[in-house]
């Protein structure tokens, strides 16, 4: 799994230098954070709708889009997917309640 994330992270990083006219990801970067967040929100909503519908293939496709656009947001902010994996690993074995309390969120 990490191989896919690493390959995708490399491509997303390279797209920062690409022509926005020829690359979808470069066009998102060029348009900025608000556009990236709007697209991420759209994909989150589509994932929720797919989940509600229960169609396995739709859930897979929409979740892939959601993860992809999440990775675009991370790359835009110079955050490696490994940082997220490390955070998930840190949380492993903690209850959600304990984890939230460790961040001061109640």
PDB file of C-alpha atoms in Angstrom:
ATOM      1  CA  UNK A   1       0.000   0.000   0.000  1.00  0.00           C
ATOM      2  CA  UNK A   2       2.762   2.437   0.801  1.00  0.00           C
ATOM      3  CA  UNK A   3       4.202   1.919  -2.680  1.00  0.00           C
ATOM      4  CA  UNK A   4       1.030   3.270  -4.269  1.00  0.00           C
ATOM      5  CA  UNK A   5       0.972   6.242  -1.918  1.00  0.00           C
ATOM      6  CA  UNK A   6       4.638   6.959  -2.550  1.00  0.00           C
ATOM      7  CA  UNK A   7       4.248   6.771  -6.331  1.00  0.00           C
ATOM      8  CA  UNK A   8       1.194   8.986  -6.236  1.00  0.00           C
ATOM      9  CA  UNK A   9       2.893  11.462  -3.902  1.00  0.00           C
ATOM     10  CA  UNK A  10       5.807  11.694  -6.348  1.00  0.00           C
ATOM     11  CA  UNK A  11       3.464  12.370  -9.260  1.00  0.00           C
ATOM     12  CA  UNK A  12       1.528  14.987  -7.296  1.00  0.00           C
ATOM     13  CA  UNK A  13       4.767  16.708  -6.332  1.00  0.00           C
ATOM     14  CA  UNK A  14       5.924  16.730  -9.969  1.00  0.00           C
ATOM     15  CA  UNK A  15       2.619  18.267 -11.057  1.00  0.00           C
ATOM     16  CA  UNK A  16       3.499  21.399  -9.086  1.00  0.00           C
ATOM     17  CA  UNK A  17       5.826  22.246 -11.982  1.00  0.00           C
ATOM     18  CA  UNK A  18       3.413  21.171 -14.737  1.00  0.00           C
ATOM     19  CA  UNK A  19       1.412  23.411 -17.042  1.00  0.00           C
ATOM     20  CA  UNK A  20      -2.070  24.018 -15.609  1.00  0.00           C
ATOM     21  CA  UNK A  21      -3.426  23.821 -19.148  1.00  0.00           C
ATOM     22  CA  UNK A  22      -2.236  20.234 -19.553  1.00  0.00           C
ATOM     23  CA  UNK A  23      -2.581  18.795 -16.031  1.00  0.00           C
ATOM     24  CA  UNK A  24      -5.705  18.551 -13.896  1.00  0.00           C
ATOM     25  CA  UNK A  25      -3.663  18.506 -10.676  1.00  0.00           C
ATOM     26  CA  UNK A  26      -1.520  21.437 -11.806  1.00  0.00           C
ATOM     27  CA  UNK A  27      -4.720  23.355 -12.534  1.00  0.00           C
ATOM     28  CA  UNK A  28      -5.933  22.671  -8.982  1.00  0.00           C
ATOM     29  CA  UNK A  29      -2.626  23.903  -7.548  1.00  0.00           C
ATOM     30  CA  UNK A  30      -2.770  26.964  -9.781  1.00  0.00           C
ATOM     31  CA  UNK A  31      -6.309  27.818  -8.660  1.00  0.00           C
ATOM     32  CA  UNK A  32      -5.296  27.505  -5.020  1.00  0.00           C
ATOM     33  CA  UNK A  33      -6.460  26.203  -1.699  1.00  0.00           C
ATOM     34  CA  UNK A  34     -10.115  27.204  -1.983  1.00  0.00           C
ATOM     35  CA  UNK A  35     -10.540  25.254  -5.220  1.00  0.00           C
ATOM     36  CA  UNK A  36      -8.767  22.224  -3.781  1.00  0.00           C
ATOM     37  CA  UNK A  37     -10.971  22.353  -0.667  1.00  0.00           C
ATOM     38  CA  UNK A  38     -14.120  22.748  -2.764  1.00  0.00           C
ATOM     39  CA  UNK A  39     -13.197  19.684  -4.799  1.00  0.00           C
ATOM     40  CA  UNK A  40     -12.369  17.728  -1.643  1.00  0.00           C
ATOM     41  CA  UNK A  41     -15.747  18.661  -0.177  1.00  0.00           C
ATOM     42  CA  UNK A  42     -17.507  17.549  -3.353  1.00  0.00           C
ATOM     43  CA  UNK A  43     -15.715  14.207  -3.247  1.00  0.00           C
ATOM     44  CA  UNK A  44     -16.538  13.764   0.443  1.00  0.00           C
ATOM     45  CA  UNK A  45     -20.214  14.377  -0.295  1.00  0.00           C
ATOM     46  CA  UNK A  46     -20.167  11.951  -3.222  1.00  0.00           C
ATOM     47  CA  UNK A  47     -18.542   9.333  -0.981  1.00  0.00           C
ATOM     48  CA  UNK A  48     -21.249   9.791   1.642  1.00  0.00           C
ATOM     49  CA  UNK A  49     -23.962   9.432  -1.009  1.00  0.00           C
ATOM     50  CA  UNK A  50     -22.279   6.300  -2.382  1.00  0.00           C
ATOM     51  CA  UNK A  51     -22.071   4.881   1.118  1.00  0.00           C
ATOM     52  CA  UNK A  52     -25.734   5.576   1.690  1.00  0.00           C
ATOM     53  CA  UNK A  53     -26.589   3.900  -1.614  1.00  0.00           C
ATOM     54  CA  UNK A  54     -24.586   0.841  -0.692  1.00  0.00           C
ATOM     55  CA  UNK A  55     -23.281   0.107  -4.193  1.00  0.00           C
ATOM     56  CA  UNK A  56     -19.858  -1.448  -3.628  1.00  0.00           C
ATOM     57  CA  UNK A  57     -18.331  -0.215  -6.889  1.00  0.00           C
ATOM     58  CA  UNK A  58     -19.557   3.353  -6.340  1.00  0.00           C
ATOM     59  CA  UNK A  59     -18.159   3.340  -2.809  1.00  0.00           C
ATOM     60  CA  UNK A  60     -14.793   2.209  -4.175  1.00  0.00           C
ATOM     61  CA  UNK A  61     -14.722   4.803  -6.983  1.00  0.00           C
ATOM     62  CA  UNK A  62     -15.832   7.686  -4.794  1.00  0.00           C
ATOM     63  CA  UNK A  63     -13.490   6.761  -1.958  1.00  0.00           C
ATOM     64  CA  UNK A  64     -10.610   6.617  -4.447  1.00  0.00           C
ATOM     65  CA  UNK A  65     -11.546  10.131  -5.617  1.00  0.00           C
ATOM     66  CA  UNK A  66     -11.760  11.320  -2.009  1.00  0.00           C
ATOM     67  CA  UNK A  67      -8.377   9.865  -1.113  1.00  0.00           C
ATOM     68  CA  UNK A  68      -6.832  11.273  -4.306  1.00  0.00           C
ATOM     69  CA  UNK A  69      -8.053  14.778  -3.608  1.00  0.00           C
ATOM     70  CA  UNK A  70      -6.974  14.463   0.027  1.00  0.00           C
ATOM     71  CA  UNK A  71      -3.496  13.654  -1.266  1.00  0.00           C
ATOM     72  CA  UNK A  72      -3.647  16.709  -3.539  1.00  0.00           C
ATOM     73  CA  UNK A  73      -4.403  18.855  -0.475  1.00  0.00           C
ATOM     74  CA  UNK A  74      -1.503  17.276   1.411  1.00  0.00           C
ATOM     75  CA  UNK A  75       0.909  17.837  -1.479  1.00  0.00           C
ATOM     76  CA  UNK A  76      -0.282  21.420  -1.885  1.00  0.00           C
ATOM     77  CA  UNK A  77       0.682  21.958   1.747  1.00  0.00           C
ATOM     78  CA  UNK A  78       3.981  20.033   1.462  1.00  0.00           C
ATOM     79  CA  UNK A  79       2.779  17.234   3.742  1.00  0.00           C
ATOM     80  CA  UNK A  80       3.933  13.729   2.894  1.00  0.00           C
ATOM     81  CA  UNK A  81       1.419  10.883   3.090  1.00  0.00           C
ATOM     82  CA  UNK A  82       3.938   9.221   5.420  1.00  0.00           C
ATOM     83  CA  UNK A  83       3.192  11.891   8.025  1.00  0.00           C
ATOM     84  CA  UNK A  84      -0.460  10.815   7.986  1.00  0.00           C
ATOM     85  CA  UNK A  85       0.499   7.143   8.181  1.00  0.00           C
ATOM     86  CA  UNK A  86       2.737   7.956  11.147  1.00  0.00           C
ATOM     87  CA  UNK A  87      -0.144   9.734  12.860  1.00  0.00           C
ATOM     88  CA  UNK A  88      -2.453   6.778  12.267  1.00  0.00           C
ATOM     89  CA  UNK A  89       0.225   4.480  13.640  1.00  0.00           C
ATOM     90  CA  UNK A  90       0.536   6.700  16.722  1.00  0.00           C
ATOM     91  CA  UNK A  91      -3.193   6.342  17.293  1.00  0.00           C
ATOM     92  CA  UNK A  92      -3.164   2.569  16.944  1.00  0.00           C
ATOM     93  CA  UNK A  93      -4.276   0.948  20.154  1.00  0.00           C
ATOM     94  CA  UNK A  94      -5.819   4.142  21.540  1.00  0.00           C
ATOM     95  CA  UNK A  95      -9.536   4.491  21.849  1.00  0.00           C
ATOM     96  CA  UNK A  96     -11.012   7.385  19.906  1.00  0.00           C
ATOM     97  CA  UNK A  97     -11.897   9.011  23.207  1.00  0.00           C
ATOM     98  CA  UNK A  98      -8.313   8.762  24.469  1.00  0.00           C
ATOM     99  CA  UNK A  99      -6.914  10.054  21.208  1.00  0.00           C
ATOM    100  CA  UNK A 100      -9.178  13.103  21.168  1.00  0.00           C
ATOM    101  CA  UNK A 101      -8.366  13.877  24.782  1.00  0.00           C
ATOM    102  CA  UNK A 102      -4.639  13.697  23.963  1.00  0.00           C
ATOM    103  CA  UNK A 103      -5.173  16.571  21.520  1.00  0.00           C
ATOM    104  CA  UNK A 104      -7.186  18.608  23.972  1.00  0.00           C
ATOM    105  CA  UNK A 105     -10.363  18.217  21.874  1.00  0.00           C
ATOM    106  CA  UNK A 106     -13.444  17.276  23.846  1.00  0.00           C
TER     107      UNK A 106
END
